[in-house]
Amino acid sequence: MTRNDNNTELTLWVAIDVSKHKHDILIEYPNKTGKRMIISNTKSDFVRLANILISTELSVSIALESTGYYHRA
């Protein structure tokens, strides 16, 4: 029997809408509740976001929304 460690039920989903000065964040917890937040484009706000994600002790999947021309090859 094979073992599947990919348990998406215990995944913290994070969507980031990238902008020049601030970023809109949506965090969806495994119990389907969500948290919205806005962070500025500063190291301290990214550290704050990282600490929030680390504190959950869950597997984290992050998706970035393509912005402007950055998503093109």
Short mmCIF file of N, CA, C and O in Angstrom, two decimals:
data_model
loop_
_atom_site.label_atom_id
_atom_site.label_comp_id
_atom_site.label_asym_id
_atom_site.label_seq_id
_atom_site.Cartn_x
_atom_site.Cartn_y
_atom_site.Cartn_z
N MET A 1 0.84 -1.17 0.00
CA MET A 1 0.00 0.00 0.00
C MET A 1 0.89 1.24 0.00
O MET A 1 1.88 1.30 0.71
N THR A 2 0.52 2.25 -0.79
CA THR A 2 1.31 3.48 -0.84
C THR A 2 0.80 4.46 0.20
O THR A 2 -0.36 4.44 0.60
N ARG A 3 1.70 5.31 0.62
CA ARG A 3 1.36 6.30 1.64
C ARG A 3 1.24 7.66 0.96
O ARG A 3 2.11 8.06 0.20
N ASN A 4 0.18 8.38 1.26
CA ASN A 4 -0.04 9.70 0.69
C ASN A 4 0.02 10.73 1.81
O ASN A 4 -0.88 10.84 2.62
N ASP A 5 1.11 11.52 1.83
CA ASP A 5 1.27 12.55 2.86
C ASP A 5 0.66 13.88 2.44
O ASP A 5 0.70 14.84 3.19
N ASN A 6 0.10 13.95 1.25
CA ASN A 6 -0.49 15.19 0.76
C ASN A 6 -1.91 15.32 1.29
O ASN A 6 -2.86 14.87 0.69
N ASN A 7 -2.05 15.97 2.43
CA ASN A 7 -3.35 16.13 3.06
C ASN A 7 -3.79 17.58 2.90
O ASN A 7 -3.46 18.45 3.71
N THR A 8 -4.56 17.87 1.85
CA THR A 8 -4.99 19.24 1.60
C THR A 8 -5.99 19.74 2.63
O THR A 8 -6.25 20.93 2.71
N GLU A 9 -6.57 18.82 3.40
CA GLU A 9 -7.51 19.25 4.44
C GLU A 9 -6.81 20.02 5.55
O GLU A 9 -7.44 20.75 6.29
N LEU A 10 -5.51 19.84 5.68
CA LEU A 10 -4.75 20.53 6.72
C LEU A 10 -3.83 21.59 6.13
O LEU A 10 -2.77 21.88 6.67
N THR A 11 -4.25 22.18 5.02
CA THR A 11 -3.45 23.19 4.34
C THR A 11 -4.03 24.57 4.59
O THR A 11 -5.23 24.78 4.55
N LEU A 12 -3.15 25.51 4.85
CA LEU A 12 -3.51 26.91 4.98
C LEU A 12 -3.33 27.54 3.60
O LEU A 12 -2.24 27.53 3.04
N TRP A 13 -4.41 28.05 3.02
CA TRP A 13 -4.37 28.62 1.69
C TRP A 13 -4.23 30.13 1.80
O TRP A 13 -4.96 30.78 2.54
N VAL A 14 -3.28 30.70 1.04
CA VAL A 14 -3.02 32.13 1.09
C VAL A 14 -3.03 32.68 -0.33
O VAL A 14 -2.33 32.17 -1.20
N ALA A 15 -3.84 33.70 -0.57
CA ALA A 15 -3.89 34.38 -1.86
C ALA A 15 -3.37 35.80 -1.67
O ALA A 15 -3.80 36.50 -0.75
N ILE A 16 -2.44 36.20 -2.52
CA ILE A 16 -1.85 37.53 -2.41
C ILE A 16 -2.08 38.29 -3.72
O ILE A 16 -1.69 37.83 -4.79
N ASP A 17 -2.74 39.43 -3.61
CA ASP A 17 -2.92 40.33 -4.74
C ASP A 17 -1.81 41.36 -4.66
O ASP A 17 -1.83 42.25 -3.81
N VAL A 18 -0.83 41.22 -5.53
CA VAL A 18 0.38 42.04 -5.47
C VAL A 18 0.11 43.42 -6.07
O VAL A 18 -0.53 43.55 -7.10
N SER A 19 0.61 44.44 -5.39
CA SER A 19 0.50 45.81 -5.86
C SER A 19 1.82 46.51 -5.58
O SER A 19 2.73 45.91 -5.00
N LYS A 20 1.93 47.74 -5.99
CA LYS A 20 3.20 48.45 -5.82
C LYS A 20 3.48 48.83 -4.37
O LYS A 20 4.57 48.63 -3.86
N HIS A 21 2.47 49.37 -3.68
CA HIS A 21 2.69 49.88 -2.32
C HIS A 21 2.05 49.04 -1.23
O HIS A 21 2.51 49.06 -0.09
N LYS A 22 0.97 48.33 -1.55
CA LYS A 22 0.30 47.49 -0.55
C LYS A 22 -0.20 46.22 -1.23
O LYS A 22 -0.39 46.18 -2.45
N HIS A 23 -0.37 45.18 -0.44
CA HIS A 23 -0.79 43.88 -0.95
C HIS A 23 -2.01 43.41 -0.16
O HIS A 23 -2.01 43.46 1.07
N ASP A 24 -3.03 42.98 -0.88
CA ASP A 24 -4.22 42.43 -0.24
C ASP A 24 -4.00 40.93 -0.04
O ASP A 24 -3.62 40.23 -0.97
N ILE A 25 -4.24 40.46 1.17
CA ILE A 25 -4.00 39.07 1.54
C ILE A 25 -5.32 38.43 1.96
O ILE A 25 -6.09 39.02 2.71
N LEU A 26 -5.55 37.22 1.49
CA LEU A 26 -6.68 36.42 1.95
C LEU A 26 -6.11 35.09 2.45
O LEU A 26 -5.43 34.38 1.71
N ILE A 27 -6.39 34.77 3.70
CA ILE A 27 -5.94 33.52 4.31
C ILE A 27 -7.17 32.67 4.57
O ILE A 27 -8.12 33.14 5.20
N GLU A 28 -7.16 31.43 4.07
CA GLU A 28 -8.27 30.52 4.33
C GLU A 28 -7.78 29.36 5.16
O GLU A 28 -6.86 28.63 4.77
N TYR A 29 -8.39 29.19 6.32
CA TYR A 29 -8.01 28.15 7.26
C TYR A 29 -8.72 26.83 6.91
O TYR A 29 -9.72 26.84 6.20
N PRO A 30 -8.20 25.71 7.40
CA PRO A 30 -8.81 24.40 7.08
C PRO A 30 -10.29 24.30 7.46
O PRO A 30 -11.03 23.56 6.83
N ASN A 31 -10.74 25.05 8.46
CA ASN A 31 -12.15 24.99 8.85
C ASN A 31 -13.02 25.92 8.00
O ASN A 31 -14.16 26.19 8.32
N LYS A 32 -12.45 26.40 6.89
CA LYS A 32 -13.13 27.25 5.89
C LYS A 32 -13.41 28.67 6.36
O LYS A 32 -14.14 29.40 5.71
N THR A 33 -12.85 29.08 7.49
CA THR A 33 -12.94 30.48 7.89
C THR A 33 -11.82 31.24 7.20
O THR A 33 -10.81 30.65 6.79
N GLY A 34 -12.00 32.53 7.06
CA GLY A 34 -11.00 33.31 6.37
C GLY A 34 -10.58 34.54 7.14
O GLY A 34 -11.26 34.98 8.07
N LYS A 35 -9.46 35.09 6.73
CA LYS A 35 -8.96 36.32 7.32
C LYS A 35 -8.42 37.18 6.18
O LYS A 35 -7.67 36.70 5.34
N ARG A 36 -8.85 38.42 6.15
CA ARG A 36 -8.34 39.37 5.16
C ARG A 36 -7.42 40.35 5.86
O ARG A 36 -7.66 40.75 7.00
N MET A 37 -6.37 40.72 5.15
CA MET A 37 -5.47 41.72 5.71
C MET A 37 -4.79 42.46 4.57
O MET A 37 -4.76 41.98 3.44
N ILE A 38 -4.29 43.62 4.86
CA ILE A 38 -3.52 44.41 3.90
C ILE A 38 -2.16 44.65 4.52
O ILE A 38 -2.06 45.05 5.69
N ILE A 39 -1.12 44.38 3.74
CA ILE A 39 0.23 44.66 4.22
C ILE A 39 0.89 45.64 3.26
O ILE A 39 0.59 45.65 2.07
N SER A 40 1.75 46.46 3.81
CA SER A 40 2.49 47.39 2.96
C SER A 40 3.71 46.66 2.40
O SER A 40 4.09 45.58 2.87
N ASN A 41 4.32 47.23 1.41
CA ASN A 41 5.47 46.62 0.75
C ASN A 41 6.74 46.93 1.55
O ASN A 41 7.66 47.59 1.06
N THR A 42 6.77 46.44 2.78
CA THR A 42 7.92 46.64 3.66
C THR A 42 8.35 45.31 4.26
O THR A 42 7.55 44.39 4.37
N LYS A 43 9.61 45.24 4.63
CA LYS A 43 10.12 44.01 5.24
C LYS A 43 9.37 43.69 6.53
O LYS A 43 9.03 42.53 6.78
N SER A 44 9.08 44.69 7.34
CA SER A 44 8.42 44.44 8.63
C SER A 44 7.03 43.84 8.43
O SER A 44 6.63 42.95 9.19
N ASP A 45 6.29 44.27 7.42
CA ASP A 45 4.97 43.69 7.18
C ASP A 45 5.07 42.27 6.63
O ASP A 45 4.25 41.42 6.95
N PHE A 46 6.08 42.00 5.80
CA PHE A 46 6.26 40.63 5.32
C PHE A 46 6.68 39.70 6.44
O PHE A 46 6.27 38.54 6.49
N VAL A 47 7.48 40.20 7.37
CA VAL A 47 7.86 39.40 8.54
C VAL A 47 6.63 39.13 9.40
O VAL A 47 6.43 38.01 9.89
N ARG A 48 5.76 40.13 9.55
CA ARG A 48 4.51 39.95 10.30
C ARG A 48 3.64 38.88 9.65
O ARG A 48 3.11 37.99 10.33
N LEU A 49 3.52 38.92 8.32
CA LEU A 49 2.74 37.90 7.60
C LEU A 49 3.37 36.52 7.78
O LEU A 49 2.67 35.55 8.07
N ALA A 50 4.68 36.43 7.65
CA ALA A 50 5.37 35.15 7.82
C ALA A 50 5.14 34.59 9.22
O ALA A 50 4.90 33.38 9.38
N ASN A 51 5.19 35.44 10.23
CA ASN A 51 4.97 34.98 11.60
C ASN A 51 3.55 34.46 11.81
O ASN A 51 3.33 33.48 12.52
N ILE A 52 2.58 35.11 11.17
CA ILE A 52 1.19 34.63 11.25
C ILE A 52 1.09 33.25 10.62
O ILE A 52 0.47 32.34 11.19
N LEU A 53 1.70 33.06 9.46
CA LEU A 53 1.61 31.78 8.76
C LEU A 53 2.36 30.68 9.52
O LEU A 53 1.88 29.56 9.63
N ILE A 54 3.52 31.00 10.05
CA ILE A 54 4.31 30.02 10.80
C ILE A 54 3.60 29.60 12.07
O ILE A 54 3.63 28.44 12.46
N SER A 55 2.92 30.54 12.72
CA SER A 55 2.28 30.25 14.00
C SER A 55 1.15 29.23 13.88
O SER A 55 0.77 28.60 14.86
N THR A 56 0.60 29.04 12.68
CA THR A 56 -0.48 28.07 12.51
C THR A 56 0.02 26.63 12.53
O THR A 56 -0.75 25.72 12.76
N GLU A 57 1.31 26.44 12.26
CA GLU A 57 1.93 25.12 12.20
C GLU A 57 1.25 24.20 11.19
O GLU A 57 1.19 22.99 11.36
N LEU A 58 0.69 24.80 10.12
CA LEU A 58 0.06 24.05 9.05
C LEU A 58 0.91 24.14 7.79
O LEU A 58 1.75 25.03 7.65
N SER A 59 0.66 23.23 6.87
CA SER A 59 1.26 23.34 5.55
C SER A 59 0.64 24.55 4.86
O SER A 59 -0.56 24.77 4.94
N VAL A 60 1.46 25.35 4.19
CA VAL A 60 0.98 26.59 3.58
C VAL A 60 1.15 26.53 2.07
O VAL A 60 2.22 26.17 1.58
N SER A 61 0.09 26.88 1.35
CA SER A 61 0.14 27.03 -0.11
C SER A 61 -0.20 28.47 -0.43
O SER A 61 -1.23 28.99 0.01
N ILE A 62 0.68 29.13 -1.22
CA ILE A 62 0.51 30.54 -1.52
C ILE A 62 0.34 30.72 -3.03
O ILE A 62 1.08 30.14 -3.82
N ALA A 63 -0.63 31.54 -3.41
CA ALA A 63 -0.85 31.88 -4.81
C ALA A 63 -0.75 33.39 -4.96
O ALA A 63 -1.29 34.14 -4.15
N LEU A 64 -0.04 33.82 -5.99
CA LEU A 64 0.11 35.24 -6.28
C LEU A 64 -0.72 35.57 -7.52
O LEU A 64 -0.64 34.86 -8.52
N GLU A 65 -1.49 36.65 -7.45
CA GLU A 65 -2.23 37.07 -8.62
C GLU A 65 -1.26 37.81 -9.55
O GLU A 65 -0.50 38.66 -9.11
N SER A 66 -1.30 37.45 -10.82
CA SER A 66 -0.42 38.13 -11.77
C SER A 66 -0.83 39.59 -11.89
O SER A 66 -2.00 39.94 -11.89
N THR A 67 0.16 40.45 -11.94
CA THR A 67 -0.07 41.88 -11.94
C THR A 67 0.65 42.52 -13.11
O THR A 67 1.82 42.23 -13.33
N GLY A 68 -0.03 43.37 -13.85
CA GLY A 68 0.61 44.07 -14.95
C GLY A 68 1.22 43.11 -15.95
O GLY A 68 0.58 42.17 -16.41
N TYR A 69 2.47 43.32 -16.24
CA TYR A 69 3.17 42.49 -17.23
C TYR A 69 4.13 41.51 -16.57
O TYR A 69 4.84 40.79 -17.25
N TYR A 70 4.15 41.44 -15.25
CA TYR A 70 5.10 40.57 -14.56
C TYR A 70 4.85 39.09 -14.79
O TYR A 70 5.74 38.29 -14.67
N HIS A 71 3.62 38.73 -15.14
CA HIS A 71 3.29 37.32 -15.34
C HIS A 71 3.66 36.82 -16.73
O HIS A 71 3.61 35.64 -17.00
N ARG A 72 4.05 37.71 -17.62
CA ARG A 72 4.40 37.30 -18.99
C ARG A 72 5.87 36.94 -19.07
O ARG A 72 6.71 37.53 -18.41
N ALA A 73 6.15 35.98 -19.91
CA ALA A 73 7.55 35.52 -20.06
C ALA A 73 8.40 36.56 -20.76
O ALA A 73 7.97 37.34 -21.55
#
